N, CA, C and O atoms as a Maestro MAE file, in Angstrom:
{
 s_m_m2io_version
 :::
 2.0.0
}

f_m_ct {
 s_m_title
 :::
 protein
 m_atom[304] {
  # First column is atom index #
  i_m_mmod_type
  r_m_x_coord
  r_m_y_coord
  r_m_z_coord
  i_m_residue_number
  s_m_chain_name
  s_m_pdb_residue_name
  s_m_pdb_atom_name
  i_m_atomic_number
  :::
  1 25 30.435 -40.226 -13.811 1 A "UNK " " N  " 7
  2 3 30.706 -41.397 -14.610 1 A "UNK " " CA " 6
  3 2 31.562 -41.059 -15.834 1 A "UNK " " C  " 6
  4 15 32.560 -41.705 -16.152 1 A "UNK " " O  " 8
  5 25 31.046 -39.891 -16.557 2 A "UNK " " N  " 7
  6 3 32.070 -39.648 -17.305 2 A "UNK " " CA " 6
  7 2 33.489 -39.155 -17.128 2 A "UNK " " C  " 6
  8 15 34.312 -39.320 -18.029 2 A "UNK " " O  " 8
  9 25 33.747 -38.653 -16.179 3 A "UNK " " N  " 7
  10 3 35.097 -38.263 -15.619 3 A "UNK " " CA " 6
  11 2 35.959 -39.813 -16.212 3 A "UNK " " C  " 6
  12 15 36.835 -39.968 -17.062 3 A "UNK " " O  " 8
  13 25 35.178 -40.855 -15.247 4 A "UNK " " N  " 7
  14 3 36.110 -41.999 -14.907 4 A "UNK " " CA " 6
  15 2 36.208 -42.643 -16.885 4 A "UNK " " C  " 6
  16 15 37.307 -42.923 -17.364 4 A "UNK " " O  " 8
  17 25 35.126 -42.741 -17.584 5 A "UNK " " N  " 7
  18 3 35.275 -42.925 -18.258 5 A "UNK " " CA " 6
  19 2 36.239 -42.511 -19.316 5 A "UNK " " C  " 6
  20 15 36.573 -43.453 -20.036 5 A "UNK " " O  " 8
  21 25 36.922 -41.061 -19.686 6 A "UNK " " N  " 7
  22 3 37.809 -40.386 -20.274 6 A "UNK " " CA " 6
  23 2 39.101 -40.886 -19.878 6 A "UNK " " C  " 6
  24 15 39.904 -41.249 -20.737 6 A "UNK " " O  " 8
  25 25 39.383 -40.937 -18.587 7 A "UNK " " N  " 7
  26 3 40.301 -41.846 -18.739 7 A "UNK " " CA " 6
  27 2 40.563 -42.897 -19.199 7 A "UNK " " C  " 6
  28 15 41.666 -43.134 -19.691 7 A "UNK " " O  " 8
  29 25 39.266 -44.050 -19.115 8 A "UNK " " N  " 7
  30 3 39.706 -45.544 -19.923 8 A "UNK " " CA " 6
  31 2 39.548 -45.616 -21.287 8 A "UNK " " C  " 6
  32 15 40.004 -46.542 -21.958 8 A "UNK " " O  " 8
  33 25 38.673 -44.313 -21.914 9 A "UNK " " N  " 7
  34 3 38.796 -44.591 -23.280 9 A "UNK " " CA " 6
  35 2 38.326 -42.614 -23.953 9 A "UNK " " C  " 6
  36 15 37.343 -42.143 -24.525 9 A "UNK " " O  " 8
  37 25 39.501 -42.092 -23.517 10 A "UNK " " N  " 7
  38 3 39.037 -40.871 -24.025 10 A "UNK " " CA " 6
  39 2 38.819 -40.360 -25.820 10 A "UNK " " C  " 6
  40 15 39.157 -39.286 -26.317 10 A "UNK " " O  " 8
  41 25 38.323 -41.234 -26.326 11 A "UNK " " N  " 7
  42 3 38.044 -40.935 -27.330 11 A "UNK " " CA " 6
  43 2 36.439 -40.894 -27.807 11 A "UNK " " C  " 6
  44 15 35.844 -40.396 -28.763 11 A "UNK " " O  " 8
  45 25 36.034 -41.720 -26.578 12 A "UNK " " N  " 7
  46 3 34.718 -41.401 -26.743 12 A "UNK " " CA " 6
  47 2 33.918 -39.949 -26.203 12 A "UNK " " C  " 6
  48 15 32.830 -39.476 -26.534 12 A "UNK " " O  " 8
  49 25 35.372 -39.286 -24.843 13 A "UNK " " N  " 7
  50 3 34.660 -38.241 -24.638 13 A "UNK " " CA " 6
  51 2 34.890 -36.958 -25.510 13 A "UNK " " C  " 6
  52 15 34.396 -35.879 -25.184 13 A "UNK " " O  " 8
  53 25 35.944 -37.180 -27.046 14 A "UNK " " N  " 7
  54 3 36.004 -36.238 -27.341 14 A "UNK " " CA " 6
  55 2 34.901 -36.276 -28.648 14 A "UNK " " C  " 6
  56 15 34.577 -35.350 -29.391 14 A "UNK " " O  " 8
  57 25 34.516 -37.492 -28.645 15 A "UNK " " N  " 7
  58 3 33.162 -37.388 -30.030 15 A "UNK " " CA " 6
  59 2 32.009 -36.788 -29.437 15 A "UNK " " C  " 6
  60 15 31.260 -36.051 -30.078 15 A "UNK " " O  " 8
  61 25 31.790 -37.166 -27.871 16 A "UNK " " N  " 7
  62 3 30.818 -36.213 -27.062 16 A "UNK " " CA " 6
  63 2 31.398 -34.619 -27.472 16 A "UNK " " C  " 6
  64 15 30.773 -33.872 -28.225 16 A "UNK " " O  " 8
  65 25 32.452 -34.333 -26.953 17 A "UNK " " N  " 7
  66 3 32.442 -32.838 -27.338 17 A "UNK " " CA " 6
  67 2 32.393 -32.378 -28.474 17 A "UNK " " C  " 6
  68 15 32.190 -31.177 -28.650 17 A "UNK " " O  " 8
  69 25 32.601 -33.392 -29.666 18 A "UNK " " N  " 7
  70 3 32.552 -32.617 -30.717 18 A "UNK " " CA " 6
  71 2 31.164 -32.380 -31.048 18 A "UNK " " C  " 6
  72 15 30.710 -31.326 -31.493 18 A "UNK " " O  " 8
  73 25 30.565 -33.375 -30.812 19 A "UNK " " N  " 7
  74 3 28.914 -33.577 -31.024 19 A "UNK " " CA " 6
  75 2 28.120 -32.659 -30.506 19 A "UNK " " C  " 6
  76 15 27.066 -32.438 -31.103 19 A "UNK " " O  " 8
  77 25 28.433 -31.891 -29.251 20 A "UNK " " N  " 7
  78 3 27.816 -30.744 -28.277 20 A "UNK " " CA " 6
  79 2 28.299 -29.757 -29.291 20 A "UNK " " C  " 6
  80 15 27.547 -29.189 -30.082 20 A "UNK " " O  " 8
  81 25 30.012 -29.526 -29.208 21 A "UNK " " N  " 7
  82 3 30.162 -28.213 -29.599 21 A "UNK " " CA " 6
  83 2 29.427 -28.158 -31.452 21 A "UNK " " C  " 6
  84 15 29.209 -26.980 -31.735 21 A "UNK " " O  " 8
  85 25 29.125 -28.929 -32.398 22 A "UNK " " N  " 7
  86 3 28.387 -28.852 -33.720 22 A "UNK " " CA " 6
  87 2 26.807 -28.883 -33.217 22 A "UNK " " C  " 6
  88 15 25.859 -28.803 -33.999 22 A "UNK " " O  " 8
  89 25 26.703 -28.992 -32.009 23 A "UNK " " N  " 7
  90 3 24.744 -28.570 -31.523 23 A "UNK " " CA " 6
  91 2 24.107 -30.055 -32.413 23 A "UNK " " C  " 6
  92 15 23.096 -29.989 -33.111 23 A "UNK " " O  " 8
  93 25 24.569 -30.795 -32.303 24 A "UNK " " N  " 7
  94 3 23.552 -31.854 -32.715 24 A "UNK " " CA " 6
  95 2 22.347 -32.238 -31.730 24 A "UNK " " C  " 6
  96 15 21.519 -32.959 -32.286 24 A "UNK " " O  " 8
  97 25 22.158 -32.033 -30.859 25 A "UNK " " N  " 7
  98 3 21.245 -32.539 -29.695 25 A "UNK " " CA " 6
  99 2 20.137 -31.173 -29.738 25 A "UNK " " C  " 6
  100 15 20.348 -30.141 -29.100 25 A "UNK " " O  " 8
  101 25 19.456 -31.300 -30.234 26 A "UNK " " N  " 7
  102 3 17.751 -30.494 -30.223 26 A "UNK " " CA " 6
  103 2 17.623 -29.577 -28.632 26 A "UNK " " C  " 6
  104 15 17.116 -28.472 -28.436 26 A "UNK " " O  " 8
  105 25 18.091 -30.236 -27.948 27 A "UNK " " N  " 7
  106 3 17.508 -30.087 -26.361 27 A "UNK " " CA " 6
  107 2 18.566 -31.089 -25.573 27 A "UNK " " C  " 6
  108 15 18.755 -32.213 -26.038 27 A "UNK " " O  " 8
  109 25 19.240 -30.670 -24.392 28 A "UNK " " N  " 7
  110 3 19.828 -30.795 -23.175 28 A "UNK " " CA " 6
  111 2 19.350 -30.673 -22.215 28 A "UNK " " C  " 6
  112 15 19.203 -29.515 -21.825 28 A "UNK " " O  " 8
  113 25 18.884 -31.760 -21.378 29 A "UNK " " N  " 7
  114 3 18.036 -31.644 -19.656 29 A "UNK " " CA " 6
  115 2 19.011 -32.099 -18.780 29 A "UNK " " C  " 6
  116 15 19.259 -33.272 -18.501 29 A "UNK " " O  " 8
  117 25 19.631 -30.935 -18.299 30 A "UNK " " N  " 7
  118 3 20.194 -31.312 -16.784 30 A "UNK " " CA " 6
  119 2 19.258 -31.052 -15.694 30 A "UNK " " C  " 6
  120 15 18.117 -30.594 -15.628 30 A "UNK " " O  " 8
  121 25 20.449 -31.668 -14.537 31 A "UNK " " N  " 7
  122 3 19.931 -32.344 -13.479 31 A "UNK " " CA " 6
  123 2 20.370 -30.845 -12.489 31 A "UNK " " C  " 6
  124 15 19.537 -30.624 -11.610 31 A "UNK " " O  " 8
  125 25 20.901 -30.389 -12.513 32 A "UNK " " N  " 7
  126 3 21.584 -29.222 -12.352 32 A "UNK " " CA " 6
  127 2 22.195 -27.938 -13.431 32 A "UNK " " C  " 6
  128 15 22.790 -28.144 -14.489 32 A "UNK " " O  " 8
  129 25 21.980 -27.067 -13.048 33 A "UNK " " N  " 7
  130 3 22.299 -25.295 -14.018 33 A "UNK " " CA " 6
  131 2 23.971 -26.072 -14.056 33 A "UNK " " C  " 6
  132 15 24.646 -26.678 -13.224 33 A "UNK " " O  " 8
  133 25 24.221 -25.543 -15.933 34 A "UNK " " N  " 7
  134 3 25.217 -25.685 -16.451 34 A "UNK " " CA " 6
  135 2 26.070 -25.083 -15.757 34 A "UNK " " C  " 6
  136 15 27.066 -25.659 -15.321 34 A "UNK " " O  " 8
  137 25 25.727 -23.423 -15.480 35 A "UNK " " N  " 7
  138 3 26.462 -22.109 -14.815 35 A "UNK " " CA " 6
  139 2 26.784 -22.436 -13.094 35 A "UNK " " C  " 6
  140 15 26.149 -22.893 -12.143 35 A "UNK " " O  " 8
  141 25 28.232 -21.874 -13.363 36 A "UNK " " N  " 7
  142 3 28.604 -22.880 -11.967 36 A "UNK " " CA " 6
  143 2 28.889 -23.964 -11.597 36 A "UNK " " C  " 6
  144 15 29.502 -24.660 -12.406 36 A "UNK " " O  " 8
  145 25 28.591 -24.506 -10.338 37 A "UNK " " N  " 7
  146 3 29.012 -25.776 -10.210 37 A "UNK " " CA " 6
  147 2 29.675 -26.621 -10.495 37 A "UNK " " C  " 6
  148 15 29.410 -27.815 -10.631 37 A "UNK " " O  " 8
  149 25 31.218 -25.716 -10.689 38 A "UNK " " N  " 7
  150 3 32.369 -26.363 -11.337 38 A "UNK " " CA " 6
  151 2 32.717 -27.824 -11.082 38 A "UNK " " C  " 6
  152 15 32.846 -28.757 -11.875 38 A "UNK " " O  " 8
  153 25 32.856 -27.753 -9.474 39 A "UNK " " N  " 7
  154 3 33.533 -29.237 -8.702 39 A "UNK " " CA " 6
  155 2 32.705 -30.555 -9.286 39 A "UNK " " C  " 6
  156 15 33.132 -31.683 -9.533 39 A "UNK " " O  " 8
  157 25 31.336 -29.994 -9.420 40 A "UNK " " N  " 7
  158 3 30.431 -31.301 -9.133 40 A "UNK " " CA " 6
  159 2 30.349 -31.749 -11.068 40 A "UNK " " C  " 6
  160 15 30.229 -32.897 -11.497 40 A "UNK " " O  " 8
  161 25 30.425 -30.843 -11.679 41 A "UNK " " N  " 7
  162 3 30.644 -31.230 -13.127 41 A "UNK " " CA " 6
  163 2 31.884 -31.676 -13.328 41 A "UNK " " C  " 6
  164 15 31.757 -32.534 -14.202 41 A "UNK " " O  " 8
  165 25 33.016 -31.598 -13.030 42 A "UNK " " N  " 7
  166 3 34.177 -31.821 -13.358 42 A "UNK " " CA " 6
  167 2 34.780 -33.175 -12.918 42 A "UNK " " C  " 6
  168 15 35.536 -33.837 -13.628 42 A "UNK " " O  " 8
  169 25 34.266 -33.614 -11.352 43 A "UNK " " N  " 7
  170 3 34.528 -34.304 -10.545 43 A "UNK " " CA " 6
  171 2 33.467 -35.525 -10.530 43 A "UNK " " C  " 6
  172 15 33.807 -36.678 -10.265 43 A "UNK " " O  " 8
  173 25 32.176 -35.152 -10.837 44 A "UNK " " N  " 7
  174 3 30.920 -36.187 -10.738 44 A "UNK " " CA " 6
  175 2 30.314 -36.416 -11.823 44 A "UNK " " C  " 6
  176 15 30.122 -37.574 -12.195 44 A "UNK " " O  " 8
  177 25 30.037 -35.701 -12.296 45 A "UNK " " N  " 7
  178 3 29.231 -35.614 -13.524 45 A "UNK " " CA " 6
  179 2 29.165 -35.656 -15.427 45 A "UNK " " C  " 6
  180 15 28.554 -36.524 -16.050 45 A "UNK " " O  " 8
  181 25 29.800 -34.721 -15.949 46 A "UNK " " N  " 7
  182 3 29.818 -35.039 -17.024 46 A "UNK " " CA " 6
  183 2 31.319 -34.445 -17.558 46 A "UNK " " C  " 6
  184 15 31.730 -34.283 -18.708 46 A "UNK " " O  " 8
  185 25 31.877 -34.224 -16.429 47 A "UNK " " N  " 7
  186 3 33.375 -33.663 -16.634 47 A "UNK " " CA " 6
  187 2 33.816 -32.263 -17.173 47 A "UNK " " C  " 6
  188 15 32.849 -31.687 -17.672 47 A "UNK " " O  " 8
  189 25 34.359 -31.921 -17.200 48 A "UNK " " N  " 7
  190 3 35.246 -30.680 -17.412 48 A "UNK " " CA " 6
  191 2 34.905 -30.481 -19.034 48 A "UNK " " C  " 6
  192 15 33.896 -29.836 -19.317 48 A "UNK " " O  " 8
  193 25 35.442 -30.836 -19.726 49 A "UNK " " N  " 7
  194 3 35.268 -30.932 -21.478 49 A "UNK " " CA " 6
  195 2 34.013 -30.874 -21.799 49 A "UNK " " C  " 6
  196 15 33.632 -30.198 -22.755 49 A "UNK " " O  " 8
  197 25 33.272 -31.518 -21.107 50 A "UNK " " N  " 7
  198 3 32.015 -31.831 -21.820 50 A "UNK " " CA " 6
  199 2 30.783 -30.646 -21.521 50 A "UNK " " C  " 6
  200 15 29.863 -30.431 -22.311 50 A "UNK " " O  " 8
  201 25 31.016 -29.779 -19.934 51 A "UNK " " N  " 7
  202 3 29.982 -29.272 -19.404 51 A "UNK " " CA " 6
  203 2 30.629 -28.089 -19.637 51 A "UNK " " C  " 6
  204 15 30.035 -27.175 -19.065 51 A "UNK " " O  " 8
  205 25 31.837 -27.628 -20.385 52 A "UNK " " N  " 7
  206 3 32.403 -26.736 -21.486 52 A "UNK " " CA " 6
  207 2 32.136 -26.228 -22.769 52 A "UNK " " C  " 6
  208 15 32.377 -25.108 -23.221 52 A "UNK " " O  " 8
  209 25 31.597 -27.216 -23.301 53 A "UNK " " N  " 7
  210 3 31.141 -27.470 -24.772 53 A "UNK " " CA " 6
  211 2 29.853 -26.923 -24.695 53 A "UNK " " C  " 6
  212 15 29.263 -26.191 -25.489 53 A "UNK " " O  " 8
  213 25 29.500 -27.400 -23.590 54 A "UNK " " N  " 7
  214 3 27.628 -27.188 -23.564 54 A "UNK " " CA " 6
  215 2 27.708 -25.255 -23.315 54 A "UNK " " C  " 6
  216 15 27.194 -24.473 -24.114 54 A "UNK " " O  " 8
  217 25 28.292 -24.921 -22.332 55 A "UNK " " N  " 7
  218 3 28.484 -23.926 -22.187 55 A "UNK " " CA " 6
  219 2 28.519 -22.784 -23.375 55 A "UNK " " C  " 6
  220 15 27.802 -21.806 -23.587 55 A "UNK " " O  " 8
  221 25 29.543 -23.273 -23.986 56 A "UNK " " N  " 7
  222 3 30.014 -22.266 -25.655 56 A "UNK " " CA " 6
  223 2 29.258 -22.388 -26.528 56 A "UNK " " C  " 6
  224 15 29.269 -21.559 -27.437 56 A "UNK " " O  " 8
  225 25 28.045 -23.831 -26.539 57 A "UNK " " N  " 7
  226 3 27.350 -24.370 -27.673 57 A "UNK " " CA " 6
  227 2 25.868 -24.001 -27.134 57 A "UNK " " C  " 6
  228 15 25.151 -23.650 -28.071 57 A "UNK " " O  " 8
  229 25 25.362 -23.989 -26.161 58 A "UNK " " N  " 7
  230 3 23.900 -23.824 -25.755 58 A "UNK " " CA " 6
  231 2 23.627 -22.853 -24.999 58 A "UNK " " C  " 6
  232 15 24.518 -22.124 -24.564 58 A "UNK " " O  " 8
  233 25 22.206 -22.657 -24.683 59 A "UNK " " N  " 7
  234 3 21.875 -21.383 -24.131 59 A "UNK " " CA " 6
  235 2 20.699 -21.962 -23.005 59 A "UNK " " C  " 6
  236 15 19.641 -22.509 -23.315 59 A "UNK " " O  " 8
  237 25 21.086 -21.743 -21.914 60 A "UNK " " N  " 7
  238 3 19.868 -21.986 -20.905 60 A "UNK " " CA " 6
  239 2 18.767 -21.526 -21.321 60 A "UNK " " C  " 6
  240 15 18.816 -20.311 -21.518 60 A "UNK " " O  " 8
  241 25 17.324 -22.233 -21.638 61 A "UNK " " N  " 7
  242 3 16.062 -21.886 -22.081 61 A "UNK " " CA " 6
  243 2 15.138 -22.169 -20.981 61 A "UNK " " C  " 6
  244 15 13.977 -22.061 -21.378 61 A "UNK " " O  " 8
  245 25 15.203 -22.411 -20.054 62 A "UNK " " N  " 7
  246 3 13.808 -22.423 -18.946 62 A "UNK " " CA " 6
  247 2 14.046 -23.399 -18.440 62 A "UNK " " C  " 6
  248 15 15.047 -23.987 -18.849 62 A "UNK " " O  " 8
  249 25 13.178 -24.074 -17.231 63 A "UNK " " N  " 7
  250 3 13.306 -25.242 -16.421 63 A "UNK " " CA " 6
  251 2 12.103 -25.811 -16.948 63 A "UNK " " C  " 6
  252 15 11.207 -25.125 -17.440 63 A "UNK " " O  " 8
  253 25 12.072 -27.184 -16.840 64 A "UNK " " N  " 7
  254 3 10.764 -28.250 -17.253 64 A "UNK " " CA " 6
  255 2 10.507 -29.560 -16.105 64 A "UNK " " C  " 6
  256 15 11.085 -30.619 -16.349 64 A "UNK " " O  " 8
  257 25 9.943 -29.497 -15.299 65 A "UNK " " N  " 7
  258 3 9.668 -30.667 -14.311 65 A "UNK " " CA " 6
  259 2 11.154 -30.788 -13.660 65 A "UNK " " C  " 6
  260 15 11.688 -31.894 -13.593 65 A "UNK " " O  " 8
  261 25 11.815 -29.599 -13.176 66 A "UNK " " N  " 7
  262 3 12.693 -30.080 -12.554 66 A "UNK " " CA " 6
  263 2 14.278 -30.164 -13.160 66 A "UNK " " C  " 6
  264 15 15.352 -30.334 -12.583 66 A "UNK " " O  " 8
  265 25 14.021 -30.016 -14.222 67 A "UNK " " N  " 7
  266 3 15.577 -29.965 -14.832 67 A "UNK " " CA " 6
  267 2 15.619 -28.596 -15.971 67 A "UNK " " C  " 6
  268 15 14.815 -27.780 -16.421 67 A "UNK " " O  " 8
  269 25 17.026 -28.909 -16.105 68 A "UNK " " N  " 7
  270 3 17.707 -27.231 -16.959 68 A "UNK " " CA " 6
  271 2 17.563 -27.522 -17.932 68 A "UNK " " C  " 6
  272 15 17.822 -28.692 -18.214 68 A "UNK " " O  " 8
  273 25 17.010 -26.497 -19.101 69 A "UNK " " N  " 7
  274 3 17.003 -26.960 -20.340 69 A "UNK " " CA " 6
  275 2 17.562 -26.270 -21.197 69 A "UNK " " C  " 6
  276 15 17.136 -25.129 -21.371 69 A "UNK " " O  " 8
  277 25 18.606 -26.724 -21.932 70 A "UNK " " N  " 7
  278 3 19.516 -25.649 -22.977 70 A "UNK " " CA " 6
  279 2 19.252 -26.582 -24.300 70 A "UNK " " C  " 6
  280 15 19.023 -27.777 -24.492 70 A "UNK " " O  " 8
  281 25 19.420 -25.273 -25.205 71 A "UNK " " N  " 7
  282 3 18.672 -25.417 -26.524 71 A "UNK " " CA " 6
  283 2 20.266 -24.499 -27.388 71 A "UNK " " C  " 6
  284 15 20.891 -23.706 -26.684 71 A "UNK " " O  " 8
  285 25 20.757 -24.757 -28.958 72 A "UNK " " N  " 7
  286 3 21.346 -24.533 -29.277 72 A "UNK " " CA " 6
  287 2 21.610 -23.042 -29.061 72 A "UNK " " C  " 6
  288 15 20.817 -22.324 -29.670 72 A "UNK " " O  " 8
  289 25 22.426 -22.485 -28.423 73 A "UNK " " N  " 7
  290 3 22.913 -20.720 -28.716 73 A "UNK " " CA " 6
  291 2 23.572 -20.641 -29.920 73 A "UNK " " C  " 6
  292 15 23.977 -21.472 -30.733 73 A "UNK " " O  " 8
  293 25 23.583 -19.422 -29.838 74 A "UNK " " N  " 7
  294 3 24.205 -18.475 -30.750 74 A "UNK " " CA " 6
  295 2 25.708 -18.905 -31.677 74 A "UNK " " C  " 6
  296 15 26.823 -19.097 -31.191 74 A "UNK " " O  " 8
  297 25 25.175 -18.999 -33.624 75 A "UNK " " N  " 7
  298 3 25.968 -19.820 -34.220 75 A "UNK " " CA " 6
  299 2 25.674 -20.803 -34.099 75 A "UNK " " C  " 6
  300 15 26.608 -21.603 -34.049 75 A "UNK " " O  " 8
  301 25 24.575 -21.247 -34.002 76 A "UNK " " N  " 7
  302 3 23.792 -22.421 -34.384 76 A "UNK " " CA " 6
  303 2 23.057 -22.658 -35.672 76 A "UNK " " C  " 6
  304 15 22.437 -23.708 -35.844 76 A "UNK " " O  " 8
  :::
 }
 m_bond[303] {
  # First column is bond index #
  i_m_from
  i_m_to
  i_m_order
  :::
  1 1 2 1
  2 2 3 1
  3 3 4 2
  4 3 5 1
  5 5 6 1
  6 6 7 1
  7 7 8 2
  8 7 9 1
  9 9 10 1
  10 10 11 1
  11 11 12 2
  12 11 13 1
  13 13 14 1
  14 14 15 1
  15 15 16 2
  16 15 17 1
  17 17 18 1
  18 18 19 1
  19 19 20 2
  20 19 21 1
  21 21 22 1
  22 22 23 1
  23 23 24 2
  24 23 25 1
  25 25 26 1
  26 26 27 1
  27 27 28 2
  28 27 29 1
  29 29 30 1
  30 30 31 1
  31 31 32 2
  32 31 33 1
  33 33 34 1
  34 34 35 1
  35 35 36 2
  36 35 37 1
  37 37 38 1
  38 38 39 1
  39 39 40 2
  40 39 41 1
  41 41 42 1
  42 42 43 1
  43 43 44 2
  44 43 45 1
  45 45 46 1
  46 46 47 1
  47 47 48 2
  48 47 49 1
  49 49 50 1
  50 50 51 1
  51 51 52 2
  52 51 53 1
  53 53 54 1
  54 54 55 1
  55 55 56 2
  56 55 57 1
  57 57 58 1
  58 58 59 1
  59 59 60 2
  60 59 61 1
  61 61 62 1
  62 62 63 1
  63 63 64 2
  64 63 65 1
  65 65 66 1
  66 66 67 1
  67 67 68 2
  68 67 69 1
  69 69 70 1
  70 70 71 1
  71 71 72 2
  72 71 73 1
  73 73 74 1
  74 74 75 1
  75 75 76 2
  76 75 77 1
  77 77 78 1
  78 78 79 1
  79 79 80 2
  80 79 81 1
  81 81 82 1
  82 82 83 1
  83 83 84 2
  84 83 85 1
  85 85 86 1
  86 86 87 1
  87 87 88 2
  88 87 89 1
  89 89 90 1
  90 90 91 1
  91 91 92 2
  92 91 93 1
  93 93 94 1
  94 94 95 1
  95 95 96 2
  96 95 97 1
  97 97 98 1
  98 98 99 1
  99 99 100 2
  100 99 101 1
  101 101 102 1
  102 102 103 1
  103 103 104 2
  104 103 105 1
  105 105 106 1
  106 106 107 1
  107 107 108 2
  108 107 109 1
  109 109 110 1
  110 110 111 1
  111 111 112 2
  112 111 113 1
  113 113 114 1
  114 114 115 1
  115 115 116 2
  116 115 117 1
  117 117 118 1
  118 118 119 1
  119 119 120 2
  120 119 121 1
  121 121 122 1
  122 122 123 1
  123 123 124 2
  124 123 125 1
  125 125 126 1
  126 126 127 1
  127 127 128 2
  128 127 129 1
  129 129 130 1
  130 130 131 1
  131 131 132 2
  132 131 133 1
  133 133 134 1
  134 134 135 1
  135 135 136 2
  136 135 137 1
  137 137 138 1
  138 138 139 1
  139 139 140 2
  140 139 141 1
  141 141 142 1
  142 142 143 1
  143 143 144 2
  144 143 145 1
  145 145 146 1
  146 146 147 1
  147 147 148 2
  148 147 149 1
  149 149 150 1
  150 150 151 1
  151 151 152 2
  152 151 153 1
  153 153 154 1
  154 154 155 1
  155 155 156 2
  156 155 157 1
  157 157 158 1
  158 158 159 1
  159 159 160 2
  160 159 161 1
  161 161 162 1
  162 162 163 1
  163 163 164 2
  164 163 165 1
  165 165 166 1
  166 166 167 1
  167 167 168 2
  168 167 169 1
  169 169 170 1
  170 170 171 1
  171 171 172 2
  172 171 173 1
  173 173 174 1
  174 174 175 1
  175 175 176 2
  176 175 177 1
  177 177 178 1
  178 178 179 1
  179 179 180 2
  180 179 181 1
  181 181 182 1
  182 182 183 1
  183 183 184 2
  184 183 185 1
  185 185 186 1
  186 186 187 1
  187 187 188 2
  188 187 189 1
  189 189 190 1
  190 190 191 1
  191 191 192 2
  192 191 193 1
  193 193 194 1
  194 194 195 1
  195 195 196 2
  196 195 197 1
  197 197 198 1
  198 198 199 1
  199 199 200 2
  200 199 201 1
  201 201 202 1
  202 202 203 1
  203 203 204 2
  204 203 205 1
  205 205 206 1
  206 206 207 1
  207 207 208 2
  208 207 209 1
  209 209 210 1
  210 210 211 1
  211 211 212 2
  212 211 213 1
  213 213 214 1
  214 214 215 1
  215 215 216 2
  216 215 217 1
  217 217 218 1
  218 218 219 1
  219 219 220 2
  220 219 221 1
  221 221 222 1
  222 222 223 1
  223 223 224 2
  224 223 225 1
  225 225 226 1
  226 226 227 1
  227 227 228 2
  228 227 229 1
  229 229 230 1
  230 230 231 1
  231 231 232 2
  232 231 233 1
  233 233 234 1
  234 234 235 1
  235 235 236 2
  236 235 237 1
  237 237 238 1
  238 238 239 1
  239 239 240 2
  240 239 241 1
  241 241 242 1
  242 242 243 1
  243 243 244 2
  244 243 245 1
  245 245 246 1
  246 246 247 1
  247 247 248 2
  248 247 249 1
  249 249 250 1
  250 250 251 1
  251 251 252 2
  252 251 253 1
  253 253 254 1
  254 254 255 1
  255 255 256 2
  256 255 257 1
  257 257 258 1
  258 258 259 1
  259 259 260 2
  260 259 261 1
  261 261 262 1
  262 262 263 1
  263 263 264 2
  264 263 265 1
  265 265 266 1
  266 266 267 1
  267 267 268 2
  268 267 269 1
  269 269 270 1
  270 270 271 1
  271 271 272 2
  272 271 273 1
  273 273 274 1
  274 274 275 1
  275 275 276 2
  276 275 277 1
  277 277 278 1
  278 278 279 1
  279 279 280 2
  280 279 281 1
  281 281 282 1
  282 282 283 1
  283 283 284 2
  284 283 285 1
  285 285 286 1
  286 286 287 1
  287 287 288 2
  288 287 289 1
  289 289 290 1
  290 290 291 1
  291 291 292 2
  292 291 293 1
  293 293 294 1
  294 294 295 1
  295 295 296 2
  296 295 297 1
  297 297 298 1
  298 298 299 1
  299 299 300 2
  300 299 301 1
  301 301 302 1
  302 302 303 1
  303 303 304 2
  :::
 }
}
């Protein structure tokens, strides 16, 4: 959804990235591991930019009922 969205108004996906990459969000639950799964983030999911940010900005911390949980990394 966000893919399609950046195109019709990419300014909202770059306040998402800025917002990831400054760690404002306590906790991140994906549905799937950040690591990897290029096509399906880029193409389906939360897009290229965004599942980037999370990458450079958070740190995988454990699984909880099923989903990934990243918590601010390093320079936080």
């Amino acid at each position: 959804m966000l893919p399609r969205l950046a195109r019709l108004q990419p300014a909202v996906i770059s306040d998402l990235v800025r917002r990831v990459e400054d760690r404002e969000f306590d906790v991140v639950a994906l549905t799937r591991a950040a690591e990897g799964n290029d096509e399906w983030w880029r193409d389906y999911h939360l897009g290229q930019p965004v599942i980037s940010a999370l990458r450079r900005s958070y740190r995988f911390d454990g699984q909880a009922d099923g989903y990934y949980v990243y918590v601010p990394g390093p320079g936080s």
